[in-house]
Amino acid sequence: MTGVWQSKTTAQVHPYQKVWQDAQKVNWQVHDLINPTRCLDFTKPFLPESLVRTEDIECLNPSEQLTLNHIRGCSYLHLFVLVEQFIIPMVLEQVKRLGFDDIFATQALLGFAEEEGKHIHLFQEFATAFEAGFGYPCDRMESTAAMAAKILEHHPLSVLLLTLQFEWTTQSHYLESVRNNDEEDLDLCFCDLLRCHWLEEAQHTKLDTLLAYDLAARLGTDVVELAIEDYLKLVHLLHDALMEQVNLDLVNLERAVDRRFTDSERQEILEVQQQAYRWTFLCSGLTHSNFIRVLGEISPSGKAKVIELAKGWS
Ligand SMILES: [Fe+2]
Ligand SMILES: [Fe+2]
């Protein structure tokens, strides 16, 4: 009797309910990851080499490469605060759009927004710990709130696709570069940050996918194609902001290592870092097979444009 009941409920489980139930199983708190007795270790890299590519820069000695790795860690925190800041209003808009008839969708989406709020707190706490330990202020791109507001002016489907792209980006950052990485002795706090972010983002990818299919199905093909064009504008907007951060990272590096780089050294650092930023924050999500699959189902032409764009940046 119990077996029949269990198999029936499993078969009937609602997609939003399933995600919400899975989300309940993940339970970590910010203060478990960073606190006065659990600090950043500045003798170790914060981010894996595949994401920062500081060791590819020949004009930097190992100590300077490590300093740039730390600066990249600071920029990572800042960039993800920006990402979370546009995701929360986007999700709340979707809650309003769906109405409250489907209580499982409401619960799952409000849980999603709450988790992104926790992630902002997480990144901000790490940023505070960074500032305390690094010893130098780091210049960062314009106000994240202003940038998030600019992104939210775009079509809801385009913001949703940008969100989905970043959710898959965080999956790739942990799974491909940190988990099972036995070659690098990374700072444990940053490893935990990436692991815990991955755990909750895994549910977000499912929710974004449900939302994207639902929203696209309610829009006409012409509107979907316009939203795809708008999404590509957002990708370029992010790209410009990232390139600005590359320049700021160089200023921060010169200040931290107390060295004025020659023109050729600057060129080498900028070229390597521009490529590293494009891969880490754009192409790793744009080329992710699950993102491409969803995009292709919504808009085959949009999928082709994204693949072409990523190819140009690789
Ligand atoms: Fe997040
Ligand atoms: Fe997320």
Coordinates of C-alpha atoms and ligand atoms in Angstrom, one line a residue:
M1 CA 0.0 0.0 0.0
T2 CA 2.8 2.4 1.0
G3 CA 4.7 1.5 -2.2
V4 CA 1.7 2.3 -4.4
W5 CA 1.1 5.6 -2.6
Q6 CA 4.8 6.5 -3.0
S7 CA 5.1 5.7 -6.7
K8 CA 1.8 7.6 -7.4
T9 CA 2.9 10.7 -5.6
T10 CA 6.3 10.6 -7.2
A11 CA 4.8 10.3 -10.7
Q12 CA 2.4 13.2 -10.0
V13 CA 4.9 15.5 -8.5
H14 CA 4.6 19.0 -9.8
P15 CA 7.8 20.4 -11.4
Y16 CA 8.0 23.5 -9.2
Q17 CA 7.2 21.4 -6.1
K18 CA 10.1 19.0 -6.9
V19 CA 12.5 21.9 -7.2
W20 CA 11.2 23.5 -4.0
Q21 CA 11.6 20.1 -2.2
D22 CA 15.1 19.7 -3.5
A23 CA 16.0 23.2 -2.5
Q24 CA 14.9 22.5 1.1
K25 CA 17.7 19.8 1.3
V26 CA 20.4 22.4 0.8
N27 CA 21.0 24.3 4.0
W28 CA 24.1 26.4 4.5
Q29 CA 24.5 29.7 6.2
V30 CA 26.8 32.6 5.3
H31 CA 28.5 32.6 8.8
D32 CA 29.5 29.0 8.3
L33 CA 31.6 29.9 5.3
I34 CA 33.3 33.1 6.5
N35 CA 33.6 34.4 10.0
P36 CA 36.3 35.8 12.4
T37 CA 37.8 32.4 13.0
R38 CA 37.5 31.3 9.3
C39 CA 39.3 33.8 7.2
L40 CA 40.7 34.1 3.7
D41 CA 44.2 32.6 3.3
F42 CA 46.2 35.2 1.3
T43 CA 49.1 32.7 0.8
K44 CA 46.9 30.7 -1.5
P45 CA 45.1 31.5 -4.8
F46 CA 41.4 32.3 -4.4
L47 CA 40.3 31.2 -7.9
P48 CA 41.4 28.3 -10.0
E49 CA 43.9 29.1 -12.8
S50 CA 41.3 28.0 -15.5
L51 CA 39.2 31.0 -14.5
V52 CA 41.9 33.6 -13.9
R53 CA 44.8 32.6 -16.2
T54 CA 47.3 34.7 -14.2
E55 CA 50.0 32.2 -14.8
D56 CA 49.9 32.8 -18.5
I57 CA 51.2 36.3 -18.0
E58 CA 55.0 36.0 -18.4
C59 CA 55.8 39.6 -17.3
L60 CA 54.5 38.8 -13.8
N61 CA 56.5 36.9 -11.2
P62 CA 54.8 34.2 -9.1
S63 CA 54.1 36.6 -6.3
E64 CA 52.5 39.2 -8.6
Q65 CA 50.5 36.4 -10.3
L66 CA 49.1 35.5 -6.9
T67 CA 48.2 39.1 -6.2
L68 CA 46.4 39.3 -9.5
N69 CA 44.5 36.1 -8.6
H70 CA 43.4 37.8 -5.3
I71 CA 42.3 40.9 -7.2
R72 CA 40.3 38.6 -9.6
G73 CA 38.7 37.1 -6.5
C74 CA 37.6 40.5 -5.4
S75 CA 36.2 41.4 -8.8
Y76 CA 34.4 38.0 -8.9
L77 CA 32.6 38.9 -5.7
H78 CA 31.6 42.3 -7.0
L79 CA 30.4 40.9 -10.3
F80 CA 28.2 38.3 -8.7
V81 CA 26.6 40.9 -6.4
L82 CA 25.6 42.7 -9.6
V83 CA 24.2 39.4 -11.1
E84 CA 22.2 38.7 -8.0
Q85 CA 20.9 42.3 -7.9
F86 CA 19.2 42.0 -11.2
I87 CA 18.0 38.4 -10.7
I88 CA 16.0 39.1 -7.5
P89 CA 13.6 41.8 -9.1
M90 CA 13.4 39.6 -12.3
V91 CA 12.2 36.6 -10.2
L92 CA 9.7 38.7 -8.2
E93 CA 8.3 40.0 -11.5
Q94 CA 7.8 36.4 -12.6
V95 CA 6.0 35.6 -9.4
K96 CA 3.6 38.5 -10.1
R97 CA 3.2 37.4 -13.7
L98 CA 2.3 33.8 -12.8
G99 CA -0.2 34.9 -10.1
F100 CA -0.7 32.8 -7.0
D101 CA -2.9 30.0 -8.2
D102 CA 0.1 27.7 -8.3
I103 CA 1.3 27.8 -4.8
F104 CA 4.2 25.5 -5.5
A105 CA 5.5 27.9 -8.1
T106 CA 5.1 30.8 -5.7
Q107 CA 7.0 28.9 -3.0
A108 CA 9.8 27.8 -5.3
L109 CA 10.3 31.2 -6.8
L110 CA 10.1 33.1 -3.5
G111 CA 12.7 30.6 -2.2
F112 CA 14.8 31.3 -5.3
A113 CA 14.7 35.1 -4.6
E114 CA 15.5 34.5 -0.9
E115 CA 18.5 32.4 -1.8
E116 CA 19.8 35.1 -4.2
G117 CA 19.5 37.6 -1.3
K118 CA 21.6 35.2 0.8
H119 CA 24.2 35.1 -2.0
I120 CA 24.5 38.9 -2.0
H121 CA 25.1 38.7 1.7
L122 CA 27.7 35.9 1.1
F123 CA 29.6 37.9 -1.5
Q124 CA 29.5 41.1 0.5
E125 CA 30.9 39.3 3.6
F126 CA 33.7 37.8 1.5
A127 CA 34.4 41.3 0.1
T128 CA 34.6 42.7 3.6
A129 CA 37.0 40.0 4.6
F130 CA 39.0 40.7 1.4
E131 CA 39.3 44.4 2.1
A132 CA 40.5 43.6 5.7
G133 CA 43.2 41.2 4.5
F134 CA 44.4 42.6 1.2
G135 CA 45.7 45.9 2.5
Y136 CA 44.8 48.0 -0.5
P137 CA 41.5 49.3 -1.8
C138 CA 40.4 47.8 -5.1
D139 CA 38.7 49.9 -7.8
R140 CA 35.6 48.3 -9.2
M141 CA 33.1 48.9 -12.0
E142 CA 30.3 51.3 -11.6
S143 CA 27.6 50.8 -8.9
T144 CA 26.2 47.3 -9.1
A145 CA 22.7 48.6 -8.3
A146 CA 22.8 51.1 -11.2
M147 CA 24.1 48.5 -13.6
A148 CA 21.4 46.0 -12.4
A149 CA 18.7 48.7 -13.0
K150 CA 20.1 49.3 -16.5
I151 CA 19.8 45.5 -17.2
L152 CA 16.2 45.4 -15.9
E153 CA 15.1 48.0 -18.5
H154 CA 15.4 45.2 -21.1
H155 CA 12.7 42.7 -22.1
P156 CA 11.8 40.2 -19.3
L157 CA 12.6 37.2 -21.5
S158 CA 16.1 38.7 -22.3
V159 CA 16.8 39.2 -18.6
L160 CA 15.6 35.7 -17.9
L161 CA 17.9 34.3 -20.5
L162 CA 20.8 36.3 -19.1
T163 CA 20.0 34.8 -15.7
L164 CA 19.9 31.3 -17.1
Q165 CA 23.2 31.9 -18.7
F166 CA 24.8 32.9 -15.4
E167 CA 23.2 30.1 -13.5
W168 CA 24.9 27.6 -15.8
T169 CA 28.1 29.7 -15.5
T170 CA 28.2 29.1 -11.7
Q171 CA 27.6 25.3 -12.3
S172 CA 30.5 25.2 -14.7
H173 CA 32.8 27.2 -12.3
Y174 CA 32.5 24.7 -9.5
L175 CA 32.1 21.5 -11.4
E176 CA 34.8 22.0 -14.0
S177 CA 37.3 24.0 -12.1
V178 CA 37.1 23.3 -8.3
R179 CA 35.5 20.0 -7.6
N180 CA 38.1 17.2 -8.1
N181 CA 40.8 19.8 -8.6
D182 CA 43.7 18.1 -7.0
E183 CA 46.4 20.1 -8.8
E184 CA 45.8 23.5 -7.1
D185 CA 46.1 24.3 -3.4
L186 CA 43.2 26.9 -3.4
D187 CA 41.9 28.9 -0.4
L188 CA 39.3 26.8 1.3
C189 CA 36.9 29.6 2.0
F190 CA 36.7 30.5 -1.7
C191 CA 36.3 26.8 -2.6
D192 CA 33.4 26.6 -0.2
L193 CA 31.9 29.8 -1.6
L194 CA 31.9 28.3 -5.1
R195 CA 30.6 24.9 -3.8
C196 CA 27.7 26.4 -1.8
H197 CA 26.7 28.8 -4.6
W198 CA 26.7 25.8 -7.0
L199 CA 24.4 23.8 -4.7
E200 CA 21.7 26.4 -4.7
E201 CA 22.2 27.6 -8.3
A202 CA 21.5 24.0 -9.4
Q203 CA 17.8 24.5 -8.4
H204 CA 17.8 27.9 -10.1
T205 CA 18.7 26.5 -13.5
K206 CA 15.6 24.4 -13.3
L207 CA 13.4 27.3 -12.3
D208 CA 14.8 29.6 -15.0
T209 CA 14.2 26.9 -17.6
L210 CA 10.6 26.4 -16.5
L211 CA 10.0 30.2 -16.6
A212 CA 11.8 30.7 -19.9
Y213 CA 9.7 28.0 -21.6
D214 CA 6.5 29.3 -20.1
L215 CA 7.2 33.0 -21.0
A216 CA 8.3 32.2 -24.5
A217 CA 5.2 30.1 -25.1
R218 CA 3.0 33.0 -24.2
L219 CA 4.9 35.4 -26.5
G220 CA 4.5 35.4 -30.3
T221 CA 7.5 34.3 -32.4
D222 CA 8.2 37.9 -33.5
V223 CA 8.3 39.0 -29.8
V224 CA 10.6 36.1 -28.9
E225 CA 13.0 37.0 -31.7
L226 CA 13.0 40.7 -30.5
A227 CA 13.7 39.5 -27.0
I228 CA 16.6 37.4 -28.3
E229 CA 18.1 40.5 -30.0
D230 CA 17.6 42.3 -26.7
Y231 CA 19.3 39.5 -24.9
L232 CA 22.3 39.8 -27.2
K233 CA 22.5 43.5 -26.4
L234 CA 22.6 42.6 -22.7
V235 CA 25.5 40.2 -23.3
H236 CA 27.4 43.0 -25.1
L237 CA 26.5 45.4 -22.2
L238 CA 28.0 42.9 -19.8
H239 CA 31.0 42.4 -22.0
D240 CA 31.8 46.1 -22.0
A241 CA 31.5 46.2 -18.2
L242 CA 33.8 43.3 -17.9
M243 CA 36.4 44.9 -20.1
E244 CA 36.2 48.0 -17.9
Q245 CA 36.9 45.8 -14.9
V246 CA 40.0 44.3 -16.7
N247 CA 41.4 47.8 -16.9
L248 CA 40.6 48.5 -13.2
D249 CA 42.2 45.2 -12.2
L250 CA 45.4 46.4 -13.9
V251 CA 45.3 49.7 -11.9
N252 CA 44.7 47.7 -8.8
L253 CA 47.6 45.4 -9.6
E254 CA 50.0 48.2 -10.1
R255 CA 49.0 49.7 -6.8
A256 CA 49.3 46.4 -4.9
V257 CA 52.7 45.3 -6.3
D258 CA 54.0 48.9 -6.4
R259 CA 55.2 48.6 -10.0
R260 CA 54.5 50.7 -13.1
F261 CA 54.2 48.3 -16.1
T262 CA 55.7 49.2 -19.5
D263 CA 53.4 49.5 -22.5
S264 CA 54.2 46.0 -23.7
E265 CA 53.7 44.5 -20.2
R266 CA 50.3 46.3 -19.9
Q267 CA 49.4 45.0 -23.3
E268 CA 50.3 41.4 -22.4
I269 CA 48.3 41.6 -19.1
L270 CA 45.3 43.2 -20.7
E271 CA 45.1 40.7 -23.6
V272 CA 45.4 37.6 -21.4
Q273 CA 42.9 39.0 -18.9
Q274 CA 40.3 40.1 -21.5
Q275 CA 40.3 36.5 -22.8
A276 CA 40.1 35.1 -19.3
Y277 CA 37.1 37.4 -18.5
R278 CA 35.3 36.5 -21.7
W279 CA 35.7 32.8 -21.0
T280 CA 34.9 32.9 -17.3
F281 CA 31.9 35.2 -17.3
L282 CA 30.5 34.9 -20.8
C283 CA 31.6 31.9 -22.9
S284 CA 31.4 29.3 -20.2
G285 CA 27.7 30.0 -19.9
L286 CA 27.0 30.9 -23.5
T287 CA 28.5 27.6 -24.7
H288 CA 27.1 25.4 -21.9
S289 CA 25.2 22.5 -23.5
N290 CA 22.1 22.9 -21.3
F291 CA 21.9 26.7 -21.9
I292 CA 22.2 26.1 -25.7
R293 CA 19.6 23.4 -25.6
V294 CA 17.0 25.6 -23.9
L295 CA 17.8 28.5 -26.2
G296 CA 17.6 26.3 -29.3
E297 CA 14.1 25.2 -28.2
I298 CA 12.9 28.8 -27.7
S299 CA 14.6 30.2 -30.8
P300 CA 16.8 28.1 -33.2
S301 CA 18.1 31.3 -34.9
G302 CA 18.9 32.7 -31.4
K303 CA 20.9 29.6 -30.7
A304 CA 22.9 30.0 -33.9
K305 CA 23.6 33.7 -33.1
V306 CA 24.9 32.9 -29.6
I307 CA 27.1 30.1 -30.9
E308 CA 28.6 32.5 -33.4
L309 CA 29.1 35.2 -30.8
A310 CA 30.9 32.8 -28.4
K311 CA 33.0 31.5 -31.3
G312 CA 34.2 35.0 -31.9
W313 CA 35.2 35.4 -28.3
S314 CA 37.0 32.1 -27.8
Ligands
FE1 FE 23.2 33.2 -6.7
FE2 FE 20.8 31.9 -9.0

